[in-house]
Short mmCIF file of N, CA and C and ligand atoms in Angstrom, two decimals:
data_model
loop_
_atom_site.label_atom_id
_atom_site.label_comp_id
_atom_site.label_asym_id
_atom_site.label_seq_id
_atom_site.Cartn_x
_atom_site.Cartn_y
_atom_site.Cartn_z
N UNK A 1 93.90 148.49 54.41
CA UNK A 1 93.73 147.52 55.48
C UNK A 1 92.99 146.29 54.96
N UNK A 2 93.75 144.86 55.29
CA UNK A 2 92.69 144.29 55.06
C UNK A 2 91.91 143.82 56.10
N UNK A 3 90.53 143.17 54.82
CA UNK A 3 89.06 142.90 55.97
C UNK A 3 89.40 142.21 56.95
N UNK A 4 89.16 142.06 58.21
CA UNK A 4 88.73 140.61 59.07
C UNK A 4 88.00 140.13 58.55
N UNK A 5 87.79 138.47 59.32
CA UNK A 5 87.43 137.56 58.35
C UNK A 5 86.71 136.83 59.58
N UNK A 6 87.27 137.00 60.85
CA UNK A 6 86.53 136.07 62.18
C UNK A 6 87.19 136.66 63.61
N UNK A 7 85.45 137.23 63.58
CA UNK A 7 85.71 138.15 64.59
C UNK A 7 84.77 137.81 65.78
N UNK A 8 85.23 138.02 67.26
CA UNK A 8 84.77 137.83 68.64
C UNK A 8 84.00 138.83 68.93
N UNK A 9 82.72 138.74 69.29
CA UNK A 9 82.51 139.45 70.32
C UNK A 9 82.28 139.33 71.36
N UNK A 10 82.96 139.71 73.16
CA UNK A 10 82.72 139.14 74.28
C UNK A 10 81.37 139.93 75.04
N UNK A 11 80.37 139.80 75.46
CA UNK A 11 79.40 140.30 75.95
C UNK A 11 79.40 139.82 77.84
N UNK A 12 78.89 140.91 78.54
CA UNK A 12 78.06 140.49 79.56
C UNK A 12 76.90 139.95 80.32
N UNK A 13 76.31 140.82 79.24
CA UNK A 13 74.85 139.95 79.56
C UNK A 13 74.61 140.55 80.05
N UNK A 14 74.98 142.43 80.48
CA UNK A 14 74.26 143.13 80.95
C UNK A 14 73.34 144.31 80.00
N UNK A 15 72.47 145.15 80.62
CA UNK A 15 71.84 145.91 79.58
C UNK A 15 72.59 146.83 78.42
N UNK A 16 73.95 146.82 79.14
CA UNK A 16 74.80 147.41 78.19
C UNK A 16 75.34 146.37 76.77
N UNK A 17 74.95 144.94 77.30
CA UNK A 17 75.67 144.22 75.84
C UNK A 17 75.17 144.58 74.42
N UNK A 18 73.79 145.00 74.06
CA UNK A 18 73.42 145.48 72.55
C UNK A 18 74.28 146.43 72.35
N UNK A 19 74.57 147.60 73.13
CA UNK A 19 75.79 148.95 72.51
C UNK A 19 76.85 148.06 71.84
N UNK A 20 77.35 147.18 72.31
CA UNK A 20 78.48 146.31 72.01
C UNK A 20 78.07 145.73 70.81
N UNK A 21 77.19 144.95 70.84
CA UNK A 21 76.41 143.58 69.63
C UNK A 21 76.34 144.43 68.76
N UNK A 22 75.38 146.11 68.53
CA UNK A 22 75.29 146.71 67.54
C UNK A 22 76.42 146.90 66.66
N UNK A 23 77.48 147.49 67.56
CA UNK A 23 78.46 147.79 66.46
C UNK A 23 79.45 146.42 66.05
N UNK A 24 79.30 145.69 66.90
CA UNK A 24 80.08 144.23 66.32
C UNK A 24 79.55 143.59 64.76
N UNK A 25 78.39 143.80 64.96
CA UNK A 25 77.49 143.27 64.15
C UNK A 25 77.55 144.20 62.76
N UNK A 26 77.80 145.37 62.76
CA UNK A 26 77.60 146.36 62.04
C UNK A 26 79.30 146.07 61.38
N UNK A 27 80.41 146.00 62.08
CA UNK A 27 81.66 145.87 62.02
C UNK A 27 82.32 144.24 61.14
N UNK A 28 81.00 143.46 61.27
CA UNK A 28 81.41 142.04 60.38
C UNK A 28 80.87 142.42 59.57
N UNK A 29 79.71 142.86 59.62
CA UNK A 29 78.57 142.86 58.18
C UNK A 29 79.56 143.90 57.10
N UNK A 30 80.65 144.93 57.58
CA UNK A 30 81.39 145.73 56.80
C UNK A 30 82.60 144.65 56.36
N UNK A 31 82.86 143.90 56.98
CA UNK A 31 84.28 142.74 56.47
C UNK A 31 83.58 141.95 56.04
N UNK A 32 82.56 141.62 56.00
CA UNK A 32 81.83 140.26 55.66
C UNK A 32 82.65 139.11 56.24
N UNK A 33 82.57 139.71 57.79
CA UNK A 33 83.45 138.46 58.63
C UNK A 33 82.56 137.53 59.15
N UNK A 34 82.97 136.92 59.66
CA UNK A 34 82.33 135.45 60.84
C UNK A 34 82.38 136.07 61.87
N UNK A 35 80.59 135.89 62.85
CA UNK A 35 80.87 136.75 64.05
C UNK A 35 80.54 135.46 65.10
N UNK A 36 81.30 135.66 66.10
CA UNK A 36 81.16 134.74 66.84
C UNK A 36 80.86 135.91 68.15
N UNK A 37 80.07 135.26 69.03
CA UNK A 37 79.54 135.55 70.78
C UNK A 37 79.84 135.25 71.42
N UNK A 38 80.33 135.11 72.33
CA UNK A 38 81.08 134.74 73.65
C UNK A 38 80.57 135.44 74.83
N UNK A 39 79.99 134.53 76.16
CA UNK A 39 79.70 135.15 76.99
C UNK A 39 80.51 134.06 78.28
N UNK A 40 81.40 134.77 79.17
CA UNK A 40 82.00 134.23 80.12
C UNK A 40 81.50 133.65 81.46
N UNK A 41 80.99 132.98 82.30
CA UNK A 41 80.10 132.63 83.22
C UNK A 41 81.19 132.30 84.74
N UNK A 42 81.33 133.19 85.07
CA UNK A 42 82.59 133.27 86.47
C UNK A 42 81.64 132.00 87.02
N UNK A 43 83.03 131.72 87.79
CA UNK A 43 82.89 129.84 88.49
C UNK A 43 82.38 130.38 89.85
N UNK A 44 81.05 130.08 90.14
CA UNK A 44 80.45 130.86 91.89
C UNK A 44 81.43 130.40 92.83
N UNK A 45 82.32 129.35 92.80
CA UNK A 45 83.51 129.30 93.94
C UNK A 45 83.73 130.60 94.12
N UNK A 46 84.26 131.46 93.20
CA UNK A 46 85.32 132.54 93.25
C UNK A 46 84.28 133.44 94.13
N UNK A 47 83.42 133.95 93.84
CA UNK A 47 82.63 134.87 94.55
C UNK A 47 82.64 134.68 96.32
N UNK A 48 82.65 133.16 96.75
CA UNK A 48 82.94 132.51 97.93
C UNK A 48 83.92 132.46 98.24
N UNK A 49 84.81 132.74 97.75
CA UNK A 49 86.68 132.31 97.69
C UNK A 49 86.88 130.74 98.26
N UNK A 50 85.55 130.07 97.98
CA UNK A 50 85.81 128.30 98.15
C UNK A 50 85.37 128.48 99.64
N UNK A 51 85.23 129.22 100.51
CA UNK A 51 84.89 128.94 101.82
C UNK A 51 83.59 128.69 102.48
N UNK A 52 82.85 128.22 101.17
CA UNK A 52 81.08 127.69 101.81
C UNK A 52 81.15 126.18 101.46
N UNK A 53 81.17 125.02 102.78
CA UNK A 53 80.86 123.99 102.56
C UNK A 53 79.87 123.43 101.83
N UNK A 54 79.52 123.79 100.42
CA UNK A 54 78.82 123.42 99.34
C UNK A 54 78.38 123.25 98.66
N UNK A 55 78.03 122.38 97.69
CA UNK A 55 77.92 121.78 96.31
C UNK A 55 77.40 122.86 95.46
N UNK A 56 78.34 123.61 95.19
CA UNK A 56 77.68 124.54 93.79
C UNK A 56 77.28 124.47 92.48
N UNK A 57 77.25 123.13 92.32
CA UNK A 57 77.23 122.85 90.67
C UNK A 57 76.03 123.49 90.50
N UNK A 58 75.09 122.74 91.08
CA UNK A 58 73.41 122.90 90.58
C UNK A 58 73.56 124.34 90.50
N UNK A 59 74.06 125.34 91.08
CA UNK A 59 73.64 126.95 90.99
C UNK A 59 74.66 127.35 90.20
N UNK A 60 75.75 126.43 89.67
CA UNK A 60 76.75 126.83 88.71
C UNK A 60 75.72 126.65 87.31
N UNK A 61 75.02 125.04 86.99
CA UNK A 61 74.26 124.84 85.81
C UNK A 61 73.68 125.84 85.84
N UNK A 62 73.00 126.24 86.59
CA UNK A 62 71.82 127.07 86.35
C UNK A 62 72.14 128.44 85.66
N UNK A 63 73.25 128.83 86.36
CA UNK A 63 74.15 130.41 85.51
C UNK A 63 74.69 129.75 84.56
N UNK A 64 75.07 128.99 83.79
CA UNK A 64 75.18 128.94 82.47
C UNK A 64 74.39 128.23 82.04
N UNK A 65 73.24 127.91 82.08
CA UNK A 65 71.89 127.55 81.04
C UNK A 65 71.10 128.67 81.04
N UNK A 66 71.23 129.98 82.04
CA UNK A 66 70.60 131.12 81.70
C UNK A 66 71.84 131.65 81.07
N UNK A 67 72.62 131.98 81.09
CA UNK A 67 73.82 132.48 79.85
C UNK A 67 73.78 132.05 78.18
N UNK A 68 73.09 130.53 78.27
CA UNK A 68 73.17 129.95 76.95
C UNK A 68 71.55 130.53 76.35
N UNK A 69 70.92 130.85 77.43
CA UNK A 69 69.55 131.12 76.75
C UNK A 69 69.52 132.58 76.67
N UNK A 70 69.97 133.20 76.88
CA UNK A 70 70.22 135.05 76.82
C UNK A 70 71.25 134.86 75.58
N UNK A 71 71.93 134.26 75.32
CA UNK A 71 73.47 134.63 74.37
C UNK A 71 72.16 133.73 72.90
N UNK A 72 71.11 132.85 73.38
CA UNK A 72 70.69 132.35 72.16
C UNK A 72 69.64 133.68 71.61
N UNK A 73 69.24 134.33 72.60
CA UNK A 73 68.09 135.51 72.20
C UNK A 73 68.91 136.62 71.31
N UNK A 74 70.39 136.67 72.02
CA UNK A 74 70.84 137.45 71.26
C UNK A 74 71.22 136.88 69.66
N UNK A 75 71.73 135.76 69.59
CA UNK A 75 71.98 135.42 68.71
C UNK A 75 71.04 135.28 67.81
N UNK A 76 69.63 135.06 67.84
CA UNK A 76 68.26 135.53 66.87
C UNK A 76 68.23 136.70 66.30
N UNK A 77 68.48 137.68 67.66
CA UNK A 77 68.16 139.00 67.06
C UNK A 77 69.37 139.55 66.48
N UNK A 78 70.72 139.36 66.38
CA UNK A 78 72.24 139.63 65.49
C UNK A 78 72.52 138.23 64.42
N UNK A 79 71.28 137.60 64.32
CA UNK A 79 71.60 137.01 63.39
C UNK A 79 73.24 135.72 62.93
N UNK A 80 73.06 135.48 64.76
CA UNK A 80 74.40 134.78 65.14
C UNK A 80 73.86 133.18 65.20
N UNK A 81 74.30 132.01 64.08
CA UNK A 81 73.60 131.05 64.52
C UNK A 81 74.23 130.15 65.90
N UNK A 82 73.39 129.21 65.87
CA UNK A 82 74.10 128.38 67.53
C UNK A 82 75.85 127.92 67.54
N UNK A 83 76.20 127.37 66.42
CA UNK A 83 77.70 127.22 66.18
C UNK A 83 78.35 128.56 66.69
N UNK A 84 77.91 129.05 66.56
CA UNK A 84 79.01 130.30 67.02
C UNK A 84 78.24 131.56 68.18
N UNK A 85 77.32 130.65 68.99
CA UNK A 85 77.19 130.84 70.59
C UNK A 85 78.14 130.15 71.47
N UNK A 86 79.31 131.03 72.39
CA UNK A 86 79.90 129.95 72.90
C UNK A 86 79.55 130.62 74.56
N UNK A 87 79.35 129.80 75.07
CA UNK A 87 79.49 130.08 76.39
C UNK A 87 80.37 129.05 77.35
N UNK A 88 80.92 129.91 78.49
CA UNK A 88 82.53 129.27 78.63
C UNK A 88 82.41 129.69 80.08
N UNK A 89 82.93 128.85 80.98
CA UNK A 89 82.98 129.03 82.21
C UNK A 89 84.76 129.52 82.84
N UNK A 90 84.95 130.89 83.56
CA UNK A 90 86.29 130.77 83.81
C UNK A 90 86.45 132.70 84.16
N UNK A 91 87.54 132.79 84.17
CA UNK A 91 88.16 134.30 84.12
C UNK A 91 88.13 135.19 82.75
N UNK A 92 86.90 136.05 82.49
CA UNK A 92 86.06 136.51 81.24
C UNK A 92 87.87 137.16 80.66
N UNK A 93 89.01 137.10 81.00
CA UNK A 93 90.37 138.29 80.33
C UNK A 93 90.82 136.64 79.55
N UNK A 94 91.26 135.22 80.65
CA UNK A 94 91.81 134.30 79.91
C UNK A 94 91.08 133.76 78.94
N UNK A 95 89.60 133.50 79.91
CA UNK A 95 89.05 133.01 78.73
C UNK A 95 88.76 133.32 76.87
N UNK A 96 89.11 134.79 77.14
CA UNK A 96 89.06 135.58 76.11
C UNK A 96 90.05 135.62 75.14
N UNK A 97 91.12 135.32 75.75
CA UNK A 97 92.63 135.30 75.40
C UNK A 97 92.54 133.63 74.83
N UNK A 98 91.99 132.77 75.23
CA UNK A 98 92.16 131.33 75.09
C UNK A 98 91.09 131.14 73.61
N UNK A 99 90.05 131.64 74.05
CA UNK A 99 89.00 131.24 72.74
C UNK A 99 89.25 132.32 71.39
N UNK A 100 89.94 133.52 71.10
CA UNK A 100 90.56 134.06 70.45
C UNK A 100 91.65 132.88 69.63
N UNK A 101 92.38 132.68 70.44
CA UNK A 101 93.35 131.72 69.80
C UNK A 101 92.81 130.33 68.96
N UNK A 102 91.81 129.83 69.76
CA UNK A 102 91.23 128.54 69.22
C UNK A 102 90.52 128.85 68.20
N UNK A 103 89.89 130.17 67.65
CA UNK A 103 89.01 130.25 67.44
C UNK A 103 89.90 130.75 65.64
N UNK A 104 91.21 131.19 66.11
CA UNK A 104 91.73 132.42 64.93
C UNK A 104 91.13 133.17 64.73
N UNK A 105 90.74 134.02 65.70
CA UNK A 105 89.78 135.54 65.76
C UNK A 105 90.65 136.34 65.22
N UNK A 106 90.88 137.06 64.11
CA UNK A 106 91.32 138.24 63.80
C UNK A 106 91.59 139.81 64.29
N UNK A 107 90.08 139.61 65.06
CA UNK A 107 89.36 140.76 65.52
C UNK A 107 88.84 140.33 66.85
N UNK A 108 88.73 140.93 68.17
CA UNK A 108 87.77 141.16 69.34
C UNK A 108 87.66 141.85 69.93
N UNK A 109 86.03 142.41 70.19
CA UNK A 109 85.65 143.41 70.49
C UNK A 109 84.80 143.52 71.66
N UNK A 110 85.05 144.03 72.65
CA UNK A 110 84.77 144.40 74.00
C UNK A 110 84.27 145.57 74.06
N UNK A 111 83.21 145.75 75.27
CA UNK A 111 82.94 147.26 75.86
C UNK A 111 83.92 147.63 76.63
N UNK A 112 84.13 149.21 76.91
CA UNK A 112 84.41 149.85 77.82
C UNK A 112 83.78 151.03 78.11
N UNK A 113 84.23 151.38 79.42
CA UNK A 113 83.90 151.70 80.12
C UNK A 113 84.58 152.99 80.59
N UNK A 114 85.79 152.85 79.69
CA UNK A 114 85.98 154.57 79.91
C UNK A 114 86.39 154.89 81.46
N UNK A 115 87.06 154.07 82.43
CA UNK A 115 87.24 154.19 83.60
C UNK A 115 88.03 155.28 84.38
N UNK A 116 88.29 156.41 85.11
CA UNK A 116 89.09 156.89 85.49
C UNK A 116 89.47 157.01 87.20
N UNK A 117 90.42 157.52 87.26
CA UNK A 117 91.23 157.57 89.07
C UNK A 117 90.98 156.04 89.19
N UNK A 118 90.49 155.82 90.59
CA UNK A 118 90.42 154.84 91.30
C UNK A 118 89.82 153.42 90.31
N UNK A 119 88.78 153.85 90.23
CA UNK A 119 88.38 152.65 88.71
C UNK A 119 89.20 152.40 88.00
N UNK A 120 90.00 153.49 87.48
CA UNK A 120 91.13 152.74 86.42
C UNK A 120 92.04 151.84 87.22
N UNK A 121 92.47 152.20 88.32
CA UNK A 121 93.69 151.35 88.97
C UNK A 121 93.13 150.08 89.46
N UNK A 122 91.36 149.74 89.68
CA UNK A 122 91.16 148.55 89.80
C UNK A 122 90.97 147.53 88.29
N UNK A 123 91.26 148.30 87.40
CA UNK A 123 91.72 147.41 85.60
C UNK A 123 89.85 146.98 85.32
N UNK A 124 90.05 147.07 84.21
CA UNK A 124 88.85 146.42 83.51
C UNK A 124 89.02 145.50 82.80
N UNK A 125 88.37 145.05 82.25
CA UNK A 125 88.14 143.68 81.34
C UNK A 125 89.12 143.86 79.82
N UNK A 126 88.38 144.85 79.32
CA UNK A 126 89.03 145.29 78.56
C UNK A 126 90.23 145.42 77.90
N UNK A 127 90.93 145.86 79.68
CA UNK A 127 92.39 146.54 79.13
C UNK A 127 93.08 144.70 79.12
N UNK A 128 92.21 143.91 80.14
CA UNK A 128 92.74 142.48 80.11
C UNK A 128 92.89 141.51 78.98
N UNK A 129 91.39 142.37 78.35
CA UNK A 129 91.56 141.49 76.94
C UNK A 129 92.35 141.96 76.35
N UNK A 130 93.09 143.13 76.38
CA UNK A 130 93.82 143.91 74.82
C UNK A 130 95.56 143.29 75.45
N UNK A 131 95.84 143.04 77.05
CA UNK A 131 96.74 142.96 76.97
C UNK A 131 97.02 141.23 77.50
N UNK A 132 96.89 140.67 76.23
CA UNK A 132 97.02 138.75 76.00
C UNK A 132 96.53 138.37 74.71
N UNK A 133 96.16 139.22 73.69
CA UNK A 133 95.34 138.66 72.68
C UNK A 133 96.53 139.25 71.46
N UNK A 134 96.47 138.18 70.99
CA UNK A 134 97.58 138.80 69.87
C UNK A 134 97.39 139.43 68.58
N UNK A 135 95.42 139.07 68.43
CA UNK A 135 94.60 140.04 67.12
C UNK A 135 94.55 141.30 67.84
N UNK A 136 93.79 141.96 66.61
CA UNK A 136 93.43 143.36 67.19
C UNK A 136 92.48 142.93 67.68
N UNK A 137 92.29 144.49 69.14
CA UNK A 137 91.07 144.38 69.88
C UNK A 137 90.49 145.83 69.52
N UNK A 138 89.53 145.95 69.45
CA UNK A 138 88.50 146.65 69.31
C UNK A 138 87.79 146.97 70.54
N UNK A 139 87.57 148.66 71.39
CA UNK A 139 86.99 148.86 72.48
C UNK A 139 85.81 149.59 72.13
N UNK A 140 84.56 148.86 72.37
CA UNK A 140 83.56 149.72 72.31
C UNK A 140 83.07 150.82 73.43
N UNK A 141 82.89 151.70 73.30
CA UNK A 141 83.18 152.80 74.52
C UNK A 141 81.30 152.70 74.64
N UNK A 142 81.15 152.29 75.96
CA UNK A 142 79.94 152.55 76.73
C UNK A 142 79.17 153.68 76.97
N UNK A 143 78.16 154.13 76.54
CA UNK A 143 77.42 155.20 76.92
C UNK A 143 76.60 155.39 78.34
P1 AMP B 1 83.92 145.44 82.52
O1 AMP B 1 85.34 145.85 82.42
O2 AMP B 1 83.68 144.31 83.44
O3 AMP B 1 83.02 146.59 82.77
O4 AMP B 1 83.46 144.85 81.11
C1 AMP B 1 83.68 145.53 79.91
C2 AMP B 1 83.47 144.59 78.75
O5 AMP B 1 84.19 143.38 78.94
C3 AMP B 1 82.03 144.14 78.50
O6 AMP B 1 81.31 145.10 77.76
C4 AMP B 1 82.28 142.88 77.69
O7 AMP B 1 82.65 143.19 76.36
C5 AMP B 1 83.48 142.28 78.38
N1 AMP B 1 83.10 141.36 79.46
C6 AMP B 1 83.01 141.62 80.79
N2 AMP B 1 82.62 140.53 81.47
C7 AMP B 1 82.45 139.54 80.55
C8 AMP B 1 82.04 138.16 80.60
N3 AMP B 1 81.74 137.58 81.76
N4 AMP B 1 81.99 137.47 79.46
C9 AMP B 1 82.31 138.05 78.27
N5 AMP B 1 82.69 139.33 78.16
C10 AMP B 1 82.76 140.07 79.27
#
């Protein structure tokens, strides 16, 4: 097989993202790839479905300047410099699918979650990223 060479990792930003970072991190340092971070920041319209008369930016900035400052802590401690912190506002499956491509990711690697019955039929992230990305994806299985 050969090595990857530039590889994604998409995080949440929840307590579960180090399970993920560890082995991403562990997984370039074995290719001696390029690791890039990616953390997705859903647009607060969507949560509203657009039906609150107003101005969300200011509480939109605010979720992604705390996204850019969590994805920079991580990036200290995985040894990820700022060039390759991206944080991206949108649908965490396209966006994933879109910055893969721009990026010529070889490799991206997601948690899962291992979902079954009813959970599985509402889809995860995961299966979204694996089915639009034309590198390999890599599922890190959640503990
Ligand atoms: P989920 O299916 O939402 O439980 O998420 C599983 C995995 O998808 C996470 O461990 C991340 O790798 C990725 N993911 C979910 N949401 C986001 C997001 N907003 N930005 C980047 N990656 C995400």
């Amino acid at each position: 097989m050969s090595a990857y060479k530039n590889v994604i990792v998409a995080i949440d930003l929840t307590e579960e993202a180090p399970q993920v970072l560890d082995k991403a991190r562990a997984m370039s340092d074995a290719h001696g790839a390029n690791l890039t971070l990616v953390h997705v920041v859903e647009p607060v319209g969507y949560a509203y479905g657009g039906d609150i008369p107003m101005d969300l930016t200011e509480l939109q900035d605010q979720l992604d300047k705390a996204a850019r400052e969590q994805l920079a802590i991580y990036g200290d401690k995985y040894g990820v410099d700022k060039a390759n912190q991206i944080v991206t506002v949108g649908r965490p499956e396209s966006e994933i699918h879109r910055l893969a491509q721009e990026q010529a990711a070889d490799l991206v690697i997601v948690g899962s979650h291992g979902r079954k019955g009813f959970q599985l039929l509402l889809g995860s992230t995961a299966n979204g990223v694996l089915h639009g990305t034309e590198c390999d994806v890599l599922a890190i299985r959640i503990r």
